[in-house]
PDB file of C-alpha atoms and ligand atoms in Angstrom:
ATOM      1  CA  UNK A 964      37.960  25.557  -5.209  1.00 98.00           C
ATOM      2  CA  UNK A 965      36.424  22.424  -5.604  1.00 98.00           C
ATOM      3  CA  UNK A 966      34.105  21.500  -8.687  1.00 98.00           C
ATOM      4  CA  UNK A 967      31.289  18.621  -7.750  1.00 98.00           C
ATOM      5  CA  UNK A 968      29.365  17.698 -10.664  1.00 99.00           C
ATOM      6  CA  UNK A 969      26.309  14.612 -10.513  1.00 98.00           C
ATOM      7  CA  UNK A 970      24.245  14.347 -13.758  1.00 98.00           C
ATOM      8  CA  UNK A 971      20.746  14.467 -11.932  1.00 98.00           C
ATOM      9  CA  UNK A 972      19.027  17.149  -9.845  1.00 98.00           C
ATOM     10  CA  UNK A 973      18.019  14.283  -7.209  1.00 97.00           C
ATOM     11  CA  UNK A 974      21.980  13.609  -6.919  1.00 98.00           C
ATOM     12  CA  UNK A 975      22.904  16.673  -5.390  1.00 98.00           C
ATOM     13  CA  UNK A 976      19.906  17.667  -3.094  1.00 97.00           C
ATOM     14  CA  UNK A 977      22.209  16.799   0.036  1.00 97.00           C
ATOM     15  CA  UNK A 978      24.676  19.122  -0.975  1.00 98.00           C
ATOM     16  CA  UNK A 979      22.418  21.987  -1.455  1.00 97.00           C
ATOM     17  CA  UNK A 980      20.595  21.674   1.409  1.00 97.00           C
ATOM     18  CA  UNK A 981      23.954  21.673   3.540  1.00 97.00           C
ATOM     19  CA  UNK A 982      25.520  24.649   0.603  1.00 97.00           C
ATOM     20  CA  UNK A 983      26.220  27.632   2.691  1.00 95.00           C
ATOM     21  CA  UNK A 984      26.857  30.971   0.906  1.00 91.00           C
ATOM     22  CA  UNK A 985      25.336  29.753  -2.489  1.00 92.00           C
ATOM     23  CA  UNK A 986      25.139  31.751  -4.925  1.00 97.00           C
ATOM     24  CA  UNK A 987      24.662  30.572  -8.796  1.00 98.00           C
ATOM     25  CA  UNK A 988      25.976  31.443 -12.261  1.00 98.00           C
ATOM     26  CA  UNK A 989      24.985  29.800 -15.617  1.00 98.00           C
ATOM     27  CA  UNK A 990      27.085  28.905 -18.750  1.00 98.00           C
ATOM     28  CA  UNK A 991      26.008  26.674 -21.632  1.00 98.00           C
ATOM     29  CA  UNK A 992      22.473  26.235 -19.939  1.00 97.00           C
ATOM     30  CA  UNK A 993      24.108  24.682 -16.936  1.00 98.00           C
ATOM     31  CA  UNK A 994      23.364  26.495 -13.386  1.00 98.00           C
ATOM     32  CA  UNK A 995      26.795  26.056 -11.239  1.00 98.00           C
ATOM     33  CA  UNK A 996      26.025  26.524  -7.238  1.00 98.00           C
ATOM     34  CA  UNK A 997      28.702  28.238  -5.507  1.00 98.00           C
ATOM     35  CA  UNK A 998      29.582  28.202  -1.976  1.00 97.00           C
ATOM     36  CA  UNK A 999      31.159  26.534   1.192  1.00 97.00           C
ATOM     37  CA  UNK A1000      30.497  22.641   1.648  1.00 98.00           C
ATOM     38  CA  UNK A1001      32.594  21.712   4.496  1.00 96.00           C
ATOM     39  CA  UNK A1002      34.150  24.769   5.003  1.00 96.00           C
ATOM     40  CA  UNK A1003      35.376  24.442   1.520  1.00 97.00           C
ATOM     41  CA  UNK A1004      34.923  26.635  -1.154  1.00 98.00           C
ATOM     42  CA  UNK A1005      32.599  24.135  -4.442  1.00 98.00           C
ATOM     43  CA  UNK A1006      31.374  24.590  -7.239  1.00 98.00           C
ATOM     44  CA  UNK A1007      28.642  22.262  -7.908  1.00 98.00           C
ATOM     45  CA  UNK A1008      26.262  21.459 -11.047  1.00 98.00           C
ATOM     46  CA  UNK A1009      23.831  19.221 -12.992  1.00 98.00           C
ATOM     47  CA  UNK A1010      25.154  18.210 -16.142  1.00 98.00           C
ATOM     48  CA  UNK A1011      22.789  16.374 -17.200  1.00 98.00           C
ATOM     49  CA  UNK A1012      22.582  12.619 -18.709  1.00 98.00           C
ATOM     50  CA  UNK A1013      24.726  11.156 -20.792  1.00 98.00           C
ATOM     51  CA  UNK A1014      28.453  11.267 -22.062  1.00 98.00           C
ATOM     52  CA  UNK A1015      28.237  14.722 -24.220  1.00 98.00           C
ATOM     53  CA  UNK A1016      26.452  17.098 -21.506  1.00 98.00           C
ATOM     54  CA  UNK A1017      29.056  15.578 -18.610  1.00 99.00           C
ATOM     55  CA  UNK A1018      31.940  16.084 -20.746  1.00 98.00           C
ATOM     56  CA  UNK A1019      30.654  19.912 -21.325  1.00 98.00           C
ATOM     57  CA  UNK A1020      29.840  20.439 -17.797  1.00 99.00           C
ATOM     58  CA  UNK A1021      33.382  19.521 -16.497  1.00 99.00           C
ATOM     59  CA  UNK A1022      35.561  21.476 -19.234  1.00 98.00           C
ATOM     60  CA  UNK A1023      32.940  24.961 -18.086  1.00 98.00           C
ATOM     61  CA  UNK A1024      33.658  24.636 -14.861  1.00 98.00           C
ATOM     62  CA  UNK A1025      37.540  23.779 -15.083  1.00 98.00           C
ATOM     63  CA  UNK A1026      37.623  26.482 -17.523  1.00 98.00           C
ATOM     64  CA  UNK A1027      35.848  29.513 -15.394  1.00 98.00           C
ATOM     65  CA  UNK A1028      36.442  28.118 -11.450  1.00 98.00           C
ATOM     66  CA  UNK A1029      40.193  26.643 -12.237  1.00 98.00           C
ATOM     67  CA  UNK A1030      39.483  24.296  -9.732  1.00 98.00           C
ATOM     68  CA  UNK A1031      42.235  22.032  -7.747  1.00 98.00           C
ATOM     69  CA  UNK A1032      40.518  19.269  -8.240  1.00 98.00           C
ATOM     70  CA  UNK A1033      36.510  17.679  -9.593  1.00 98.00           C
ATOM     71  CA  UNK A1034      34.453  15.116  -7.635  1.00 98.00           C
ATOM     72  CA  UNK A1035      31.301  13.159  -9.686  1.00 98.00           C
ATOM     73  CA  UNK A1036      29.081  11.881  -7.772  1.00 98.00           C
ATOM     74  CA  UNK A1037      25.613   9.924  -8.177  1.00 98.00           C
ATOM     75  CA  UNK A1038      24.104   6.609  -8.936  1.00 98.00           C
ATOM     76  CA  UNK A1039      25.110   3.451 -11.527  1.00 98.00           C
ATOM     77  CA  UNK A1040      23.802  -0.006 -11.849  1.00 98.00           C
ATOM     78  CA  UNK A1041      25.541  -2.745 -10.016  1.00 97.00           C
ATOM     79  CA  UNK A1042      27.797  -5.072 -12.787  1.00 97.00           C
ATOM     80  CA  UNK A1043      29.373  -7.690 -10.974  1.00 94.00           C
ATOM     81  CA  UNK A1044      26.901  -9.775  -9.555  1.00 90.00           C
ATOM     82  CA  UNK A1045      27.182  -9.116  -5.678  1.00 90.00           C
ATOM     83  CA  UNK A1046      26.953  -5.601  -6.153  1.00 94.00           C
ATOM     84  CA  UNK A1047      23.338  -4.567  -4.665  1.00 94.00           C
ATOM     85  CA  UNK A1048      21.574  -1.590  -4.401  1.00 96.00           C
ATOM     86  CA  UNK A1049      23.595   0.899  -1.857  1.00 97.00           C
ATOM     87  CA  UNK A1050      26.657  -0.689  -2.095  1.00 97.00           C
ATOM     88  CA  UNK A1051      29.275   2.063  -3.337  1.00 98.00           C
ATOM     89  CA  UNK A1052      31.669   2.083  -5.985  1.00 98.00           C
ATOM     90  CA  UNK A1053      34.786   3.991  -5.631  1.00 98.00           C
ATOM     91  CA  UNK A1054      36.133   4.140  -9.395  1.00 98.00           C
ATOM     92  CA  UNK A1055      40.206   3.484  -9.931  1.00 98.00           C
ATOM     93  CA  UNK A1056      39.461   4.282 -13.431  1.00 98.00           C
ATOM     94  CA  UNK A1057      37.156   4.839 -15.997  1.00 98.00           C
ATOM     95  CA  UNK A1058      36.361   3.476 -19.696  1.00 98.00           C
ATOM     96  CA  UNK A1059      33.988   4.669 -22.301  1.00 98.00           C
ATOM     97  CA  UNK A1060      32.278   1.339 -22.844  1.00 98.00           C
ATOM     98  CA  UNK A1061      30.514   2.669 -26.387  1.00 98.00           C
ATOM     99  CA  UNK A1062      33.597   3.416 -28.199  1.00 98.00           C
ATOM    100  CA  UNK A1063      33.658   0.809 -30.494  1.00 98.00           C
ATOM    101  CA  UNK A1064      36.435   0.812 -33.369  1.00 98.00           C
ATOM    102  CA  UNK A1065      37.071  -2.815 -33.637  1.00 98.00           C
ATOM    103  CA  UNK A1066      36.984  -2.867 -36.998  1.00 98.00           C
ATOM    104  CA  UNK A1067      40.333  -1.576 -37.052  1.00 98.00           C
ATOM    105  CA  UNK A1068      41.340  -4.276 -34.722  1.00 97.00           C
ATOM    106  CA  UNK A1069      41.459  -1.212 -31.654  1.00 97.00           C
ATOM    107  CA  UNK A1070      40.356  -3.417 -28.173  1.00 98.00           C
ATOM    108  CA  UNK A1071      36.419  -2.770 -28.050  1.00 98.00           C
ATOM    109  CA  UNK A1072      36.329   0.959 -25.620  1.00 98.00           C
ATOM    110  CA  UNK A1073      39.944   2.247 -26.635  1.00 98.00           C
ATOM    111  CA  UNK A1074      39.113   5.285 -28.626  1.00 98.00           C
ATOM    112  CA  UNK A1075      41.458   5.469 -31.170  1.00 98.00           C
ATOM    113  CA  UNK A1076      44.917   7.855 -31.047  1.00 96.00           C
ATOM    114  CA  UNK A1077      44.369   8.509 -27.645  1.00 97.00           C
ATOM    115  CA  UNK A1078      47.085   7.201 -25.077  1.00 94.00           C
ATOM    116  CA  UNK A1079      44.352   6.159 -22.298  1.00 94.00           C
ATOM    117  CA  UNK A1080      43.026   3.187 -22.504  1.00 97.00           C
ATOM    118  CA  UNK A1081      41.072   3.460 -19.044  1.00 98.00           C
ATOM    119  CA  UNK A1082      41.065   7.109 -17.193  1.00 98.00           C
ATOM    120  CA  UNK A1083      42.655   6.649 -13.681  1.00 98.00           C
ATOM    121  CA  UNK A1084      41.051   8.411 -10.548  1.00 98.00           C
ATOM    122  CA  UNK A1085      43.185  10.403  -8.470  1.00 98.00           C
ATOM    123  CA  UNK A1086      45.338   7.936  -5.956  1.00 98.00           C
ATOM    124  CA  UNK A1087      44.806  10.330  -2.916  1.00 98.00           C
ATOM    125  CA  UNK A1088      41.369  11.233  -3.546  1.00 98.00           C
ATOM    126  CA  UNK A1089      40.353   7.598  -3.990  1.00 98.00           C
ATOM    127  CA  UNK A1090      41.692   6.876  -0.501  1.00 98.00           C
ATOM    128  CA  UNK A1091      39.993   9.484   1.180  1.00 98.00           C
ATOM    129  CA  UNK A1092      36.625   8.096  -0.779  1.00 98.00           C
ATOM    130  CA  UNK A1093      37.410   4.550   0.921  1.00 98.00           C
ATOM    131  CA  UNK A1094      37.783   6.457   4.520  1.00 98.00           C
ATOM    132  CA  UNK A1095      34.571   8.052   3.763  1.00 97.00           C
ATOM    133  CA  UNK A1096      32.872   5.107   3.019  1.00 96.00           C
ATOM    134  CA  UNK A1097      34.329   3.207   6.122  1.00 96.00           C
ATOM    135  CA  UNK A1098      32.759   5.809   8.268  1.00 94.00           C
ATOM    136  CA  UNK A1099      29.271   5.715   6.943  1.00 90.00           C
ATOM    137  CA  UNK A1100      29.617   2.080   7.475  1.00 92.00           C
ATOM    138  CA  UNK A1101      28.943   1.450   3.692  1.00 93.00           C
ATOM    139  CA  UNK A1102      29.865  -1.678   1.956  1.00 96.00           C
ATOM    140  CA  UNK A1103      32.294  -0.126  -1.182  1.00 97.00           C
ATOM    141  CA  UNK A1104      34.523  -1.733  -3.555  1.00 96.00           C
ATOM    142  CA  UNK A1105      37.140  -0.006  -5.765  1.00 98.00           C
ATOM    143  CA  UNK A1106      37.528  -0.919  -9.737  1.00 98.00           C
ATOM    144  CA  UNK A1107      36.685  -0.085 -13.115  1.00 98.00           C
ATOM    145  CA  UNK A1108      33.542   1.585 -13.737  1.00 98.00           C
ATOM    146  CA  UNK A1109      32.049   1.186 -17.880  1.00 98.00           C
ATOM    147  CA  UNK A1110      30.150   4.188 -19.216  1.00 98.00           C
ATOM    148  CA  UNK A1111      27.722   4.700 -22.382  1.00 98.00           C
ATOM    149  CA  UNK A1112      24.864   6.429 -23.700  1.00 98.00           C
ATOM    150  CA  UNK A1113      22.424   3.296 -22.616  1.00 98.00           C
ATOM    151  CA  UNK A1114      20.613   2.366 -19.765  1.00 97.00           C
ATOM    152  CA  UNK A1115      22.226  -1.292 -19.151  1.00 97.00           C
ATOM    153  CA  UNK A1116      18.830  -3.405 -18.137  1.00 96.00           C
ATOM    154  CA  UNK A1117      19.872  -6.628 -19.215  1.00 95.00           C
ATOM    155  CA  UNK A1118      21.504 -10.146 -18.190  1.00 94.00           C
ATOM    156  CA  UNK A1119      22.950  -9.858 -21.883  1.00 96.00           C
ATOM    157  CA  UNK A1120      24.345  -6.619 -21.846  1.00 97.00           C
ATOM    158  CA  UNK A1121      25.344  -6.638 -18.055  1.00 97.00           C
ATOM    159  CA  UNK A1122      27.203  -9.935 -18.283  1.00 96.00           C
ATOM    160  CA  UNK A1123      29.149  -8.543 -21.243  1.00 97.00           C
ATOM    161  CA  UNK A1124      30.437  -5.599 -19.896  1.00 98.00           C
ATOM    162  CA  UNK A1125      31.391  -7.332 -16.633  1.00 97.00           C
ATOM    163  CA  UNK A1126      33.383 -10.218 -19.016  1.00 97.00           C
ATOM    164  CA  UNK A1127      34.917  -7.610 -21.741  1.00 98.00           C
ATOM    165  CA  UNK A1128      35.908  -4.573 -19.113  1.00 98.00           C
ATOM    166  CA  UNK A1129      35.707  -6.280 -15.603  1.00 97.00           C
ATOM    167  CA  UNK A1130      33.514  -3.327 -14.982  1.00 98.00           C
ATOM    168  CA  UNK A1131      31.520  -3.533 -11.577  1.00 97.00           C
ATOM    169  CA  UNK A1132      29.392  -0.402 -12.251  1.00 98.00           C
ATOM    170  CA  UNK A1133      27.809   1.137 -15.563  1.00 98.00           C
ATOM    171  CA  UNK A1134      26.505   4.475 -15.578  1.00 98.00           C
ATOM    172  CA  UNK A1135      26.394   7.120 -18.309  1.00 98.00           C
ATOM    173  CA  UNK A1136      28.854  10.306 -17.456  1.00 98.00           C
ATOM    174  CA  UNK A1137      31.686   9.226 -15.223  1.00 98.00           C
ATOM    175  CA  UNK A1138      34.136   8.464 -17.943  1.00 98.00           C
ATOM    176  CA  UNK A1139      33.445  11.184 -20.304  1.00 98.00           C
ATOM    177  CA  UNK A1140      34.480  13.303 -17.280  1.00 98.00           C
ATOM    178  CA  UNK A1141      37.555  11.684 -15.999  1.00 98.00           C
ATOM    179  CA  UNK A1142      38.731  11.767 -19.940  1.00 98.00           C
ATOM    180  CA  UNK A1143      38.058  15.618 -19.612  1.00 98.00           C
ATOM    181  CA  UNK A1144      40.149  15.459 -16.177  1.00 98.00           C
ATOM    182  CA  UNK A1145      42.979  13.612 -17.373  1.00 98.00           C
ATOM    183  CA  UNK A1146      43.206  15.938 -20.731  1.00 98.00           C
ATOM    184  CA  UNK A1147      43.241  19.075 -18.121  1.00 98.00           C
ATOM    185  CA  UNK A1148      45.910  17.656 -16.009  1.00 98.00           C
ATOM    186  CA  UNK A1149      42.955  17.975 -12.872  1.00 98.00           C
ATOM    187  CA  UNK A1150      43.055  15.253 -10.121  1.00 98.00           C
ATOM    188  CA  UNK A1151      39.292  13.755  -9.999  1.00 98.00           C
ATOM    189  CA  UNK A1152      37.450  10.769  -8.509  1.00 98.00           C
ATOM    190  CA  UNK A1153      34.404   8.893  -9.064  1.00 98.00           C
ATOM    191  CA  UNK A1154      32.106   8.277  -6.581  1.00 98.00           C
ATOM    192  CA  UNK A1155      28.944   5.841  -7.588  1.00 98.00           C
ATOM    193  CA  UNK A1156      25.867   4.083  -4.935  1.00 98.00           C
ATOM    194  CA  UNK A1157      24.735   1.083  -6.566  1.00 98.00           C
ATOM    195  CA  UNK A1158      20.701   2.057  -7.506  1.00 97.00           C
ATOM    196  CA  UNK A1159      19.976  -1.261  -9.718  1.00 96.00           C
ATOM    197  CA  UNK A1160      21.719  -4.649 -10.684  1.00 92.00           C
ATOM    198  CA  UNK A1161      21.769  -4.006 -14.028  1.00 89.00           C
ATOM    199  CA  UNK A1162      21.178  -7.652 -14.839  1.00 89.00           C
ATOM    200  CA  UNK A1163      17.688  -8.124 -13.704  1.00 84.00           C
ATOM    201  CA  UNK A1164      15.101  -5.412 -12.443  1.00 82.00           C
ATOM    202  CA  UNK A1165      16.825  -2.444 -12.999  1.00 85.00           C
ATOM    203  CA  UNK A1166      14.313  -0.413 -13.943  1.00 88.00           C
ATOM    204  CA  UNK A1167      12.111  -0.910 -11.009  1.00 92.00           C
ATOM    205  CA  UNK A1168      15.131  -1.103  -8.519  1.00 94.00           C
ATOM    206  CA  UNK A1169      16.238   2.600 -10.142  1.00 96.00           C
ATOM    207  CA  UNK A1170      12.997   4.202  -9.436  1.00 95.00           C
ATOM    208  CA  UNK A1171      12.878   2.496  -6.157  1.00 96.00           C
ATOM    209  CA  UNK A1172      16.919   3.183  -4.703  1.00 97.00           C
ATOM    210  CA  UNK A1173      17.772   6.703  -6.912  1.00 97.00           C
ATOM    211  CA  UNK A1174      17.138   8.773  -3.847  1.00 97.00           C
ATOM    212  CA  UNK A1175      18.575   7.118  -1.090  1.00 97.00           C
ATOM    213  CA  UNK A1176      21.702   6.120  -3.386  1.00 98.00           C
ATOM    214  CA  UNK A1177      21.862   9.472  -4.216  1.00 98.00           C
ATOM    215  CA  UNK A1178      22.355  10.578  -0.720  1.00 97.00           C
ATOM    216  CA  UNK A1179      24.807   7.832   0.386  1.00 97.00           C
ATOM    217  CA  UNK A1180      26.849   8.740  -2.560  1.00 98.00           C
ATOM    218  CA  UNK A1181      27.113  12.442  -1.845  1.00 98.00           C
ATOM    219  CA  UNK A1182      27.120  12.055   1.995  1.00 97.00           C
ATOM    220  CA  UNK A1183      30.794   9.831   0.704  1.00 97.00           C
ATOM    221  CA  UNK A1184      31.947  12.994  -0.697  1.00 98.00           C
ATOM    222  CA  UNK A1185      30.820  15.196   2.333  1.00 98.00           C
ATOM    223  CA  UNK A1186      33.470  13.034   3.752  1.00 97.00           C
ATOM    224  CA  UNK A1187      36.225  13.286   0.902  1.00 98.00           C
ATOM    225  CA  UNK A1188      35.946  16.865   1.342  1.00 98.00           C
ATOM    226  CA  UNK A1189      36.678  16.845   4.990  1.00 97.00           C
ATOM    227  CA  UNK A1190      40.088  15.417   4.104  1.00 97.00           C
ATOM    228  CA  UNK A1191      41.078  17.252   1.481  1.00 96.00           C
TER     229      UNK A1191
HETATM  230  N1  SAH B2381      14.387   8.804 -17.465  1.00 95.92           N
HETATM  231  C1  SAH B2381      15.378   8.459 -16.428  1.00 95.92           C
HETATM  232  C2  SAH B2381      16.704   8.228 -17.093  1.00 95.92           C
HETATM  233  C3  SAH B2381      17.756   7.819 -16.128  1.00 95.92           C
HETATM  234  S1  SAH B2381      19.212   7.364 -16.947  1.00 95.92           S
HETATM  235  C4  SAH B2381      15.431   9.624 -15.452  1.00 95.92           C
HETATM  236  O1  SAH B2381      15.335  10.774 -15.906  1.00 95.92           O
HETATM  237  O2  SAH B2381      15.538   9.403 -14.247  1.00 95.92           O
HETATM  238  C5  SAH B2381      20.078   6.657 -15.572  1.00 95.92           C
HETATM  239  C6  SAH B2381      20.984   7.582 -14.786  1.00 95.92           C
HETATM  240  O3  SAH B2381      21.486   6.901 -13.662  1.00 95.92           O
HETATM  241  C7  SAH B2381      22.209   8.038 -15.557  1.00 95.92           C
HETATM  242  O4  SAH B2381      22.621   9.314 -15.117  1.00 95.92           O
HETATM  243  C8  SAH B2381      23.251   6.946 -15.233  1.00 95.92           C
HETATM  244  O5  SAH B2381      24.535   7.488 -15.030  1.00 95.92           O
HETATM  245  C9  SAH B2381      22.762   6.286 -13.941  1.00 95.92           C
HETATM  246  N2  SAH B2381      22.463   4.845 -13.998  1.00 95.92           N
HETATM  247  C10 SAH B2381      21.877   4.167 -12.965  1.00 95.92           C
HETATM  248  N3  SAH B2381      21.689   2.877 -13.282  1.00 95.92           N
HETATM  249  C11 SAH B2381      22.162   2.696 -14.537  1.00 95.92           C
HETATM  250  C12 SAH B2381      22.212   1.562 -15.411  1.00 95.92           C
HETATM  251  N4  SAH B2381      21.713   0.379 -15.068  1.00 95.92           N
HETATM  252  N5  SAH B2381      22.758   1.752 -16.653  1.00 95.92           N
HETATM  253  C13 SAH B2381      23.247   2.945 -17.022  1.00 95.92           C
HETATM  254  N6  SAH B2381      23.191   4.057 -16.235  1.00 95.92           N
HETATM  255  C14 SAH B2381      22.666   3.951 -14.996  1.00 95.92           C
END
């Protein structure tokens, strides 16, 4: 069993409409899809925006599927400044950008007593992203992806998460589940299609790329989960 969770209903039309054998069960208020993707045997939900629902979403489903390992999937805004919209981002690792005890003198997204600074992706699965990607032709990169409970729409803000983390994609889930992953011991990677530049336009560009970078981003995984 494989768990694939995107935080948006538009992020994981492609895999329903290719789901064979679905059937669905809810906990918490979350529906989880069950079938074969692939000819392998998923469990896939919405979990909803933001840090708190992801982080829910990922411990129900490692708790009542077990699975072997957790794909996330979906859209982020483009950081570093060549990024554009339907590049992907393959994430090596993951920070919570919002974590913020500095005061203490704890480096600005180290959440304090933890060992983690960052929360690495899988090794193998992260390769079999970048095959995926090569296939559909897509122009990827692999790094550090920053998430928060904030839309990043500014120079300002986009700038300084690029400078503080070098971050090349924000979005507002993907670390909240990889620190979920990493506390279950459960191999995971993060798959993200560039829908804005965060730094100017992003608004407009989101509305405007969500459902195509939505697809390329799960079509990716279609292909991670040929490999596995
Ligand atoms: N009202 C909007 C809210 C979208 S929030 C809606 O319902 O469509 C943006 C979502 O896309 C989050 O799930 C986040 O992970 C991702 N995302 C895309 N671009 C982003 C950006 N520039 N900053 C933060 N998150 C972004």
């Amino acid at each position: 069993m494989i768990t694939i969770i995107a935080a948006m209903q538009e992020e994981i039309d492609l895999y329903l409409s290719k789901m064979k054998q679905e059937t669905q069960i809810s906990y918490a208020g979350i529906t989880f899809y069950r079938g074969l993707l692939a000819g392998k045997e998923i469990s896939l939900a919405v979990c909803g925006i933001g840090k708190v629902n992801a982080a829910m979403c990922a411990q129900l489903a490692i708790d009542h599927f077990s699975p072997q390992a957790l794909i996330h999937s979906g859209v982020a805004g483009g950081l570093a400044p060549d990024l554009k919209p339907l590049d992907l981002v393959i994430a090596q690792s993951l920070v919570e950008h919002d974590m913020d005890t500095t005061h203490f003198g704890d480096p600005l997204g180290q959440i304090p007593r933890m060992k983690y600074f960052d929360f690495p992706c899988d090794p193998t699965l992260a390769e079999y992203a970048k095959q995926s990607a090569e296939e559909a032709g897509a122009d990827f990169r692999t790094g550090l992806i920053a998430s928060g409970d904030q839309f990043v729409a500014s120079h300002e803000k986009a700038d300084f998460l690029y400078s503080q983390f070098h971050a090349c994609a924000c979005e507002m889930e993907g670390a909240a589940i990889a620190h979920v992953c990493c506390l279950n011991e459960l191999p995971f990677v993060v798959i993200r299609a560039i829908s804005d530049n965060a730094r100017t336009g992003a608004f407009m560009q989101y509305e405007q790329f969500l459902s195509q970078a939505a697809a390329l981003s799960a079509q990716t995984v279609m292909g991670i989960l040929e490999k596995i």
